[in-house]
PDB file of C-alpha atoms in Angstrom:
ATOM      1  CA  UNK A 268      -4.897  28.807  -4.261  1.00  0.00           C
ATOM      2  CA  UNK A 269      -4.979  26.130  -7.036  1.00  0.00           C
ATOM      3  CA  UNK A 270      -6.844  23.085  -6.322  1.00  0.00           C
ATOM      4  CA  UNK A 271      -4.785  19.646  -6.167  1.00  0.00           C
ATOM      5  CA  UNK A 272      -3.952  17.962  -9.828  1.00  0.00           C
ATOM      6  CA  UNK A 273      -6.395  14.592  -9.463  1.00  0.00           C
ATOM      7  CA  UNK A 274      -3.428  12.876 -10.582  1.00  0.00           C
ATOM      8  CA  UNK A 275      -1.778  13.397  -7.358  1.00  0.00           C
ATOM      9  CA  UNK A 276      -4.375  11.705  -5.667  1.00  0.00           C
ATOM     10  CA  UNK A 277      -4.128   7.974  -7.316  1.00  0.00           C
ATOM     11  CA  UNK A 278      -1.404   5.847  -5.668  1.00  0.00           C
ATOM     12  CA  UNK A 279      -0.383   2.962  -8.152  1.00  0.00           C
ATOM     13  CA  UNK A 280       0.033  -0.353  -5.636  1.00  0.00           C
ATOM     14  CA  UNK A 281       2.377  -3.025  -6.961  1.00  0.00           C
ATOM     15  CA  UNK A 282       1.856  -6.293  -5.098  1.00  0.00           C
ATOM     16  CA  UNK A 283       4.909  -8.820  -3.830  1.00  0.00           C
ATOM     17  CA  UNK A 284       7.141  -7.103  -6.773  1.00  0.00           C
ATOM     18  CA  UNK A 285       9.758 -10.008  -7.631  1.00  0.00           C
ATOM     19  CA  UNK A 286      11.704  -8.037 -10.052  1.00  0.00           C
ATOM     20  CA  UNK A 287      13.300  -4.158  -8.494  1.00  0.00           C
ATOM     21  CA  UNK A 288      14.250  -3.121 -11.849  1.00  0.00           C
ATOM     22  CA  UNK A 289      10.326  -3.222 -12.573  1.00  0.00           C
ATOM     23  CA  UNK A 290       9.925  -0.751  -9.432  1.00  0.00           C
ATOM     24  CA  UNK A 291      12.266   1.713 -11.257  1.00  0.00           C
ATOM     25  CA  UNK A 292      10.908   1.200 -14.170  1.00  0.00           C
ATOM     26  CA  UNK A 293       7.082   1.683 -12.849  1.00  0.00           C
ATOM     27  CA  UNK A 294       7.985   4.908 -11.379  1.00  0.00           C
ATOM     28  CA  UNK A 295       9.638   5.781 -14.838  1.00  0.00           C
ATOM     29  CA  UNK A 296       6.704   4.852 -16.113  1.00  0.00           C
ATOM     30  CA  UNK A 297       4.600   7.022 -13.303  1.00  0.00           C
ATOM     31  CA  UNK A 298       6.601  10.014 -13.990  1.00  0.00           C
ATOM     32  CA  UNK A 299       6.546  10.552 -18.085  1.00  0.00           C
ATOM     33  CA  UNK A 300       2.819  10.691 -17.377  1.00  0.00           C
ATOM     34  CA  UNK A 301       2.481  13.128 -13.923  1.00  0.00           C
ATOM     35  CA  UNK A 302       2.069  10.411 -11.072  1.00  0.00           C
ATOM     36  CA  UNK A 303       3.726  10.298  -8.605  1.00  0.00           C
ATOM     37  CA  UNK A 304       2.463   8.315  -5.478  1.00  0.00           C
ATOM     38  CA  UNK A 305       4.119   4.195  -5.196  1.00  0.00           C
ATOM     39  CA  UNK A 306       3.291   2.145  -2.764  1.00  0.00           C
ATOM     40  CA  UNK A 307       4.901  -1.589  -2.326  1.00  0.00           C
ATOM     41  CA  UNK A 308       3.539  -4.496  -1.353  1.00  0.00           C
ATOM     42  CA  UNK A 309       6.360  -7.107   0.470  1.00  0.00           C
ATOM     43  CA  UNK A 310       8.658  -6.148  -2.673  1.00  0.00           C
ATOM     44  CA  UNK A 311      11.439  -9.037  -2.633  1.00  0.00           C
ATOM     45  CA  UNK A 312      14.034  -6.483  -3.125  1.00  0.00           C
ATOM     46  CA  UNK A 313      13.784  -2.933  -2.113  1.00  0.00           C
ATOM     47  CA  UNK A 314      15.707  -0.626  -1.782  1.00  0.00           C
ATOM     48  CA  UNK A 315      18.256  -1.514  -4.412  1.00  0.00           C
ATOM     49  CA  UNK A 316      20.086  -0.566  -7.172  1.00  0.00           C
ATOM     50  CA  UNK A 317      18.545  -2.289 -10.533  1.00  0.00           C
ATOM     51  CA  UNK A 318      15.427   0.174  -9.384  1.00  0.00           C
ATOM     52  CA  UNK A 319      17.269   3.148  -8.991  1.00  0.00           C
ATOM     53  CA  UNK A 320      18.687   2.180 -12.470  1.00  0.00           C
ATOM     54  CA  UNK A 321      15.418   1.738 -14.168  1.00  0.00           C
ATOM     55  CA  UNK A 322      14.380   4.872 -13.002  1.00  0.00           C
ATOM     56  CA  UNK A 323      16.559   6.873 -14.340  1.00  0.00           C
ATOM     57  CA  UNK A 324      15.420  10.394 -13.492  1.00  0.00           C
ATOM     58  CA  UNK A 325      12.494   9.370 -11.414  1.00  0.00           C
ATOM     59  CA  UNK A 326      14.524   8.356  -8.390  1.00  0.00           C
ATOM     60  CA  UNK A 327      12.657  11.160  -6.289  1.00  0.00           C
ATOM     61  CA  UNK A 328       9.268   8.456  -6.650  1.00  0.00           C
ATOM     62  CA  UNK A 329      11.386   6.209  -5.415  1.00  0.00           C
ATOM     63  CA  UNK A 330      12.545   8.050  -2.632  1.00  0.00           C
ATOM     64  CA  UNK A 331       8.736   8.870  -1.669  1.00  0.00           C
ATOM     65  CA  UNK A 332       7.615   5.262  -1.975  1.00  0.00           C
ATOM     66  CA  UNK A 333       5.459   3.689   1.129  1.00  0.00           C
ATOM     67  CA  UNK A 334       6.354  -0.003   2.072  1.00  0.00           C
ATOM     68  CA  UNK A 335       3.422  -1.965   2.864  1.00  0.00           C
ATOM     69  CA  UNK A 336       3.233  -5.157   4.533  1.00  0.00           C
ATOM     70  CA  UNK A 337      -0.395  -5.674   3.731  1.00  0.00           C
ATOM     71  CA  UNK A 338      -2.735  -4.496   1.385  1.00  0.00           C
ATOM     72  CA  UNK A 339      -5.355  -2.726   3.746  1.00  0.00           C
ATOM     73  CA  UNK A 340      -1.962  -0.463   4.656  1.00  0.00           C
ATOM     74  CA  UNK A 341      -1.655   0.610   1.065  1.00  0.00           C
ATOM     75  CA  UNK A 342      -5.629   0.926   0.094  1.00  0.00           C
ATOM     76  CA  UNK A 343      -5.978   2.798   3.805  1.00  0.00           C
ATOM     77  CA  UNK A 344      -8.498   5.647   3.258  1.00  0.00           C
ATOM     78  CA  UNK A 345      -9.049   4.984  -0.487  1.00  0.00           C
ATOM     79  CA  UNK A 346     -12.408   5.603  -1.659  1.00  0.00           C
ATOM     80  CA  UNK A 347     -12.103   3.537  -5.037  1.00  0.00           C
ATOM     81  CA  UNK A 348      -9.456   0.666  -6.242  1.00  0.00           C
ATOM     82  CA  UNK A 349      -8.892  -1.206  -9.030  1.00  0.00           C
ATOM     83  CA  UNK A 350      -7.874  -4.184  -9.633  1.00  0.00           C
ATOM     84  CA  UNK A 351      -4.934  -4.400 -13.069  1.00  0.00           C
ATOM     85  CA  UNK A 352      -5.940  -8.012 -14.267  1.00  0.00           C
ATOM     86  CA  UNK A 353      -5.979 -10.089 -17.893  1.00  0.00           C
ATOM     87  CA  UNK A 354      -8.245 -12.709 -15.981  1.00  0.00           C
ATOM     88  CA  UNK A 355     -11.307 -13.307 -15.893  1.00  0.00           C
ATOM     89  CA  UNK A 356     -12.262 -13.718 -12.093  1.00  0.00           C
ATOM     90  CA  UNK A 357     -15.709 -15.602 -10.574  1.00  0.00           C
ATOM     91  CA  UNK A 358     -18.014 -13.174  -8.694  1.00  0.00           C
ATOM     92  CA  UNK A 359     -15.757 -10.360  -9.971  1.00  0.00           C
ATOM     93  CA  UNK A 360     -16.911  -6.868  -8.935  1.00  0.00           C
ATOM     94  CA  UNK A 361     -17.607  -4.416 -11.898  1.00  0.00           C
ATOM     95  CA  UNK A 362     -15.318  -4.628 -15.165  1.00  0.00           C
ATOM     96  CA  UNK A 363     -13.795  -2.007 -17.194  1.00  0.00           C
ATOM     97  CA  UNK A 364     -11.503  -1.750 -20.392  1.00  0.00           C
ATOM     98  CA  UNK A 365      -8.229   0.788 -19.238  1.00  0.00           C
ATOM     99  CA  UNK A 366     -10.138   4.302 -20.987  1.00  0.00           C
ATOM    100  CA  UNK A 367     -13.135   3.223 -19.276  1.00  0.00           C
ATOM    101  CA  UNK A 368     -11.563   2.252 -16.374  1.00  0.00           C
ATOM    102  CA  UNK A 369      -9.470   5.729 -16.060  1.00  0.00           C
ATOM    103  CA  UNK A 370     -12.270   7.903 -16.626  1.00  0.00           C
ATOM    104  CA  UNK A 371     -13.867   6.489 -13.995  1.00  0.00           C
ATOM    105  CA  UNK A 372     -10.834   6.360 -11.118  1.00  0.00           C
ATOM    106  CA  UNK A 373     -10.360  10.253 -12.357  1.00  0.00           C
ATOM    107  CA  UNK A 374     -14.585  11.150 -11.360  1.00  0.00           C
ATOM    108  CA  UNK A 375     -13.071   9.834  -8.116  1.00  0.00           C
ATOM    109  CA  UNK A 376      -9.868  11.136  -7.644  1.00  0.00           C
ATOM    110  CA  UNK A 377     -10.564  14.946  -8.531  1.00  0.00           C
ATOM    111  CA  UNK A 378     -11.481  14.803  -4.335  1.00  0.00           C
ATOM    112  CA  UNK A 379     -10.139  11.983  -2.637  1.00  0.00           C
ATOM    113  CA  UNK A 380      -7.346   9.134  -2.538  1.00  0.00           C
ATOM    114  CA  UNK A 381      -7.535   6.467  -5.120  1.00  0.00           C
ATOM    115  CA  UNK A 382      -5.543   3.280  -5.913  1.00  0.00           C
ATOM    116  CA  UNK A 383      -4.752   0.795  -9.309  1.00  0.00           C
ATOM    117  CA  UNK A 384      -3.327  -2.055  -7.576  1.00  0.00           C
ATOM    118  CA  UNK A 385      -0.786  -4.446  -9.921  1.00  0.00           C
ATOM    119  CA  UNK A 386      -0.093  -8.047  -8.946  1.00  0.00           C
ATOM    120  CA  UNK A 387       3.240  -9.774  -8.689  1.00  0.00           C
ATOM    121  CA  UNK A 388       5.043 -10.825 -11.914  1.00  0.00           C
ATOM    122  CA  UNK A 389       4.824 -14.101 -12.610  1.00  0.00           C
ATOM    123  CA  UNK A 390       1.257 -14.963 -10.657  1.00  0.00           C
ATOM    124  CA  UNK A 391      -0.755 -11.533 -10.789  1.00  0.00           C
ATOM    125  CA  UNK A 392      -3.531 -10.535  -8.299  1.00  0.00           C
ATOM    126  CA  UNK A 393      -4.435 -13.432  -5.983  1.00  0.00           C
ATOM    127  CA  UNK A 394      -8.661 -13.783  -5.560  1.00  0.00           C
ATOM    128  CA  UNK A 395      -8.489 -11.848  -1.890  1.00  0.00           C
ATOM    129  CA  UNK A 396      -6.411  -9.023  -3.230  1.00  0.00           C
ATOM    130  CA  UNK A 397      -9.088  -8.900  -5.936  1.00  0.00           C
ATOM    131  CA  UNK A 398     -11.852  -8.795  -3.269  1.00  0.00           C
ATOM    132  CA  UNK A 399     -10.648  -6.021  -1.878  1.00  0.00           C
ATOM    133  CA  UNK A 400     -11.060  -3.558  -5.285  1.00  0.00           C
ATOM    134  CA  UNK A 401     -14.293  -2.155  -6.241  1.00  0.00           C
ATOM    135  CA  UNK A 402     -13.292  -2.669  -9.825  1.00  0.00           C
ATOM    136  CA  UNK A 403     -11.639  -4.613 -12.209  1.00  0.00           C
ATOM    137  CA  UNK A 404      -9.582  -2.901 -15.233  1.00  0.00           C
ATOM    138  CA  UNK A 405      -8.345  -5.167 -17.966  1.00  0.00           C
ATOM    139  CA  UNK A 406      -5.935  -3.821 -20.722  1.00  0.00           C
ATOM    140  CA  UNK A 407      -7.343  -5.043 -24.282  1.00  0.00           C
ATOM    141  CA  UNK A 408      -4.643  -7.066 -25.760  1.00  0.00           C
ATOM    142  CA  UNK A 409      -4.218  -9.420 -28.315  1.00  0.00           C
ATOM    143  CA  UNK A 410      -6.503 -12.014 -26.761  1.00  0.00           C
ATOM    144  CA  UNK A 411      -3.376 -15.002 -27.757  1.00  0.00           C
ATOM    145  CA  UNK A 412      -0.795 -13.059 -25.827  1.00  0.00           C
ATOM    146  CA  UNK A 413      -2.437 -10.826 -23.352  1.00  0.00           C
ATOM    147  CA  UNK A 414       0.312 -10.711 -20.611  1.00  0.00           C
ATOM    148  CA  UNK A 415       1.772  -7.245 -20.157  1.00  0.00           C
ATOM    149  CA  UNK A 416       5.550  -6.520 -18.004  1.00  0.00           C
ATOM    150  CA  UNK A 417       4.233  -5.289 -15.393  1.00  0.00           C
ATOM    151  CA  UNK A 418       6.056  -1.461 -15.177  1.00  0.00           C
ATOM    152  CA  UNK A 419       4.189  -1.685 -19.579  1.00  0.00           C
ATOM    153  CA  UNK A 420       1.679  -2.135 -17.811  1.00  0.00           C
ATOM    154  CA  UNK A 421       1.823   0.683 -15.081  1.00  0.00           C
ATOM    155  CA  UNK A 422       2.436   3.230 -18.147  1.00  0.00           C
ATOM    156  CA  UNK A 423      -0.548   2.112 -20.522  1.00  0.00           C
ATOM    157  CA  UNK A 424      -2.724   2.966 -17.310  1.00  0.00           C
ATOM    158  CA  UNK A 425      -0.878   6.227 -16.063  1.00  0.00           C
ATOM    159  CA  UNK A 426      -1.091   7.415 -20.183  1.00  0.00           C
ATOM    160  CA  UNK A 427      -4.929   6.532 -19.772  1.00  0.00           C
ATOM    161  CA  UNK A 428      -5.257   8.285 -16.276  1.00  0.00           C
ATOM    162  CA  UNK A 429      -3.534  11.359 -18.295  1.00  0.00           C
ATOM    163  CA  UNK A 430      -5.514  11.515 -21.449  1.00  0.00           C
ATOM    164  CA  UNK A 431      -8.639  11.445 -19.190  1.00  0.00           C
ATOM    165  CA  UNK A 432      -7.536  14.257 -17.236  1.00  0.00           C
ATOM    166  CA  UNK A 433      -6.444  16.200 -20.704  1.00  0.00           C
ATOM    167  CA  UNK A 434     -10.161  14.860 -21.927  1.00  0.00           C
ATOM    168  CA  UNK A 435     -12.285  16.840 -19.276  1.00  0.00           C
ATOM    169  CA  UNK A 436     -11.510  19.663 -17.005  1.00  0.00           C
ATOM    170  CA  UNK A 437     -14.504  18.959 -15.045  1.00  0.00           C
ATOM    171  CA  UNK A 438     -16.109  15.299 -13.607  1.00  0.00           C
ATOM    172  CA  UNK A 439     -19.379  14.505 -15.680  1.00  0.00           C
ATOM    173  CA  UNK A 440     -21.472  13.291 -12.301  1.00  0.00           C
ATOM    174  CA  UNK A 441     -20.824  14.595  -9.207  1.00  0.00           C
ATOM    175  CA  UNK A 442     -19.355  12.819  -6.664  1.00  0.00           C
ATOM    176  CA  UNK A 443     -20.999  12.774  -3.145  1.00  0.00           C
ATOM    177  CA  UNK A 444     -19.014  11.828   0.270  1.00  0.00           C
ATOM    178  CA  UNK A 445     -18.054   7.849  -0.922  1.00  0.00           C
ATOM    179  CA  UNK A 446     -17.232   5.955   1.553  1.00  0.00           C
ATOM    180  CA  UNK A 447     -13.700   5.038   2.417  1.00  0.00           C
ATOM    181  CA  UNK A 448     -11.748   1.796   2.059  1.00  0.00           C
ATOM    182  CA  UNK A 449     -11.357   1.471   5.957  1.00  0.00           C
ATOM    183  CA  UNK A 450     -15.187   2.342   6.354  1.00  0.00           C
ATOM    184  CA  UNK A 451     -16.179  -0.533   4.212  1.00  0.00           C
ATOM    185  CA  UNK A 452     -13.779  -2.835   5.729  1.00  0.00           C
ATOM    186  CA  UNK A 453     -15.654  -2.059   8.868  1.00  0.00           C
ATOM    187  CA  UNK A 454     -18.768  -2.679   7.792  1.00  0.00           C
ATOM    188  CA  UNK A 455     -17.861  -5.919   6.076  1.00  0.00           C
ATOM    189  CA  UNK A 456     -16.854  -7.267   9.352  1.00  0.00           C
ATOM    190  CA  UNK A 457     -19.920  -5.641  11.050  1.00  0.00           C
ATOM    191  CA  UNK A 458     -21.690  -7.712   9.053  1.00  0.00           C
ATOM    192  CA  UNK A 459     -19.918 -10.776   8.882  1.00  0.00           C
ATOM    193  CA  UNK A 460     -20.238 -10.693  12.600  1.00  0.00           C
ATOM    194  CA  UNK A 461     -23.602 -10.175  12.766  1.00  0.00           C
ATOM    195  CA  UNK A 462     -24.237 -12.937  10.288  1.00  0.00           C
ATOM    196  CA  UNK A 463     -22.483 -15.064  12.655  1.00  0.00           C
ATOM    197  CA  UNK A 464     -24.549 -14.349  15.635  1.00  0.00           C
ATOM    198  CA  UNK A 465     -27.946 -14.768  13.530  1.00  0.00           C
ATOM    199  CA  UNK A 466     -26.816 -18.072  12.311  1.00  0.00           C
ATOM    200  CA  UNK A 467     -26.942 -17.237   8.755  1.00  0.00           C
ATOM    201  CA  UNK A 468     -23.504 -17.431   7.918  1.00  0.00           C
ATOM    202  CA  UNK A 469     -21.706 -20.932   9.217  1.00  0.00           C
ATOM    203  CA  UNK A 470     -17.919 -19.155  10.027  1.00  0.00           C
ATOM    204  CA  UNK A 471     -16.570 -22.548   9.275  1.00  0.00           C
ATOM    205  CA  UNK A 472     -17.971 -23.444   5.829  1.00  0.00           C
ATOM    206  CA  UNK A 473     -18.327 -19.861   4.820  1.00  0.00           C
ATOM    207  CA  UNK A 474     -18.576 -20.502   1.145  1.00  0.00           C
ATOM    208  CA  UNK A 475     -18.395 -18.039  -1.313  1.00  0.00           C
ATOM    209  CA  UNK A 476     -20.997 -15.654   0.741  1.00  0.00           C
ATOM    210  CA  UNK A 477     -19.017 -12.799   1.915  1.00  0.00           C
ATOM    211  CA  UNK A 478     -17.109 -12.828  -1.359  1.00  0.00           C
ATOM    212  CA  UNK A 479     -20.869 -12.234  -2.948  1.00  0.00           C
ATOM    213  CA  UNK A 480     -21.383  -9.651  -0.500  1.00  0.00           C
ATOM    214  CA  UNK A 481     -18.538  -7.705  -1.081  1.00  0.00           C
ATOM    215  CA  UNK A 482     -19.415  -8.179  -4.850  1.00  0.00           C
ATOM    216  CA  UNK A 483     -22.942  -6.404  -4.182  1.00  0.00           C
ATOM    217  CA  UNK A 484     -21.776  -3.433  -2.111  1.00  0.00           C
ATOM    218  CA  UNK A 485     -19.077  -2.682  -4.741  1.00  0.00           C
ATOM    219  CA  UNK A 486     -21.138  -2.108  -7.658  1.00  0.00           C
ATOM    220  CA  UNK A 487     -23.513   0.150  -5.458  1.00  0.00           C
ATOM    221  CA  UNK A 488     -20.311   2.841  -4.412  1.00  0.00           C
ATOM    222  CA  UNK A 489     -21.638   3.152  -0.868  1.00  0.00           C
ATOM    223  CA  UNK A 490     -21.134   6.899   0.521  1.00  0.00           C
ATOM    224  CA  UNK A 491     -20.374   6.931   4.012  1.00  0.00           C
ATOM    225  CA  UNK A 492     -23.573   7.972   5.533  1.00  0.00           C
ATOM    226  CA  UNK A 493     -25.009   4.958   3.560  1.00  0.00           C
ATOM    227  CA  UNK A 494     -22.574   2.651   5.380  1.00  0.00           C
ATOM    228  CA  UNK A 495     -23.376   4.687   9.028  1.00  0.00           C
ATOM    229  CA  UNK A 496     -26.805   3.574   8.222  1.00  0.00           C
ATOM    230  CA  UNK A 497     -26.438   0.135   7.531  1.00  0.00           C
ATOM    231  CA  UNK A 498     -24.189  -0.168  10.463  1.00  0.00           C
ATOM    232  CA  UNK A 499     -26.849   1.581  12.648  1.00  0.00           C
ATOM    233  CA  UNK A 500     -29.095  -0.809  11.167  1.00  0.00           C
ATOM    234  CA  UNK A 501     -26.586  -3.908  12.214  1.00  0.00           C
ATOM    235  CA  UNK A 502     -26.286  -2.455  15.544  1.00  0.00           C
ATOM    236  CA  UNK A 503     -30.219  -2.264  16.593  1.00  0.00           C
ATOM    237  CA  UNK A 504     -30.971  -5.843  14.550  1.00  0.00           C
ATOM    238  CA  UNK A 505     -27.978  -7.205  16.810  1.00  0.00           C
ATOM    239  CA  UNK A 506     -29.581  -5.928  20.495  1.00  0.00           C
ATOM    240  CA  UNK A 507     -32.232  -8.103  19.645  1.00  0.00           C
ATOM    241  CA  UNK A 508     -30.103 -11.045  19.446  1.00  0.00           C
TER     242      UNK A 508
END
């Protein structure tokens, strides 16, 4: 039995979508290039008929897409998203040009669920959607003019996603077991909890702190023993409290 094409494992997320002709023309986009996983975001407008337009003959993405009313719904058991943004961001997890960014999504994807999240039209990613990827991607454009439609956007990265797949038939480093989006999220409140209860973290002038901590644990790509032991860690620290 063949093994699954990585490609079907990376969902592209498009945020509070303003515009459905840009949904039919993302999965347009999707489908020139083999993708074929959407998931929405509170779209304004969806289902409707300006998407099935701009699809042309990619309606069958459309008719597959998830509807999302949060963003832990569409990152749920991710091991690795990325964040599409031309900003630059403060306390930003790690950054990555598109190629590099691809290259590094596909390592990923060749074994488990992945996710390039897009922000709405007109305001992109807010900061907390941002917080939630272990990566940034930015698309090098002309540094005067750098905003991108957002579905011309969706097909630079699936063309990227593609060309790194055509690059290597095999991932350069291994991957172990990463850990997933829900496992982190679990830990992050483990320790935000236990924080709490030790008095080092003041829940109502929390600062920047937990947006620092998720900044930390991003760039190391926990595996999800790792987080079991830092959990079991939080666990016996917090019987002592």
């Amino acid at each position: 039995m063949n093994s699954p094409c990585p490609l079907d494992h990376i969902r592209i997320v498009l945020s509070h979508t303003s515009h459905p002709g840009n949904i039919g023309a993302a999965a347009r986009a999707m489908k020139t290039m083999g993708l074929s996983s959407l998931y929405l975001i509170n779209p304004e407008s969806f289902p409707d008929r300006e998407a099935d337009a701009r699809a042309v003959r990619a309606r069958d993405i459309l008719e597959k897409i998830k509807v999302c009313t949060e963003l832990d719904e569409a990152l749920d058991n991710t091991v690795l998203s990325a964040a599409i943004t031309a900003r630059s961001r403060d306390l930003s997890p790690d950054v990555f040009d598109a190629r590099q960014g691809a290259r590094e999504l596909l390592r990923y994807a060749r074994h488990q669920p992945v996710a390039l999240l897009f922000g709405a039209e007109t305001s992109g990613l807010t900061t907390a959607e941002v917080s939630k990827c272990q990566m940034i991607i930015h698309i090098p454009a002309n540094p005067e003019f750098t905003s991108l439609n957002l579905a011309s956007a969706v097909q630079v990265m699936a063309y990227e996603l593609r060309m790194a797949l055509m690059e290597n038939d095999e991932p350069a480093t291994p991957v172990g077991s990463p850990a997933s989006f829900n496992d982190l999220e679990l830990f992050y409140a483990h320790l935000e909890q236990a924080m709490i209860a030790s008095d080092f973290l003041d829940p109502e002038k929390p600062k920047l702190l937990m947006q620092r901590i998720r900044r930390l644990f991003s760039k190391a790509r926990l595996e999800k023993e790792e987080v079991q032991i830092l959990r079991g860690i939080l666990t016996a620290l917090g019987k002592r409290w």
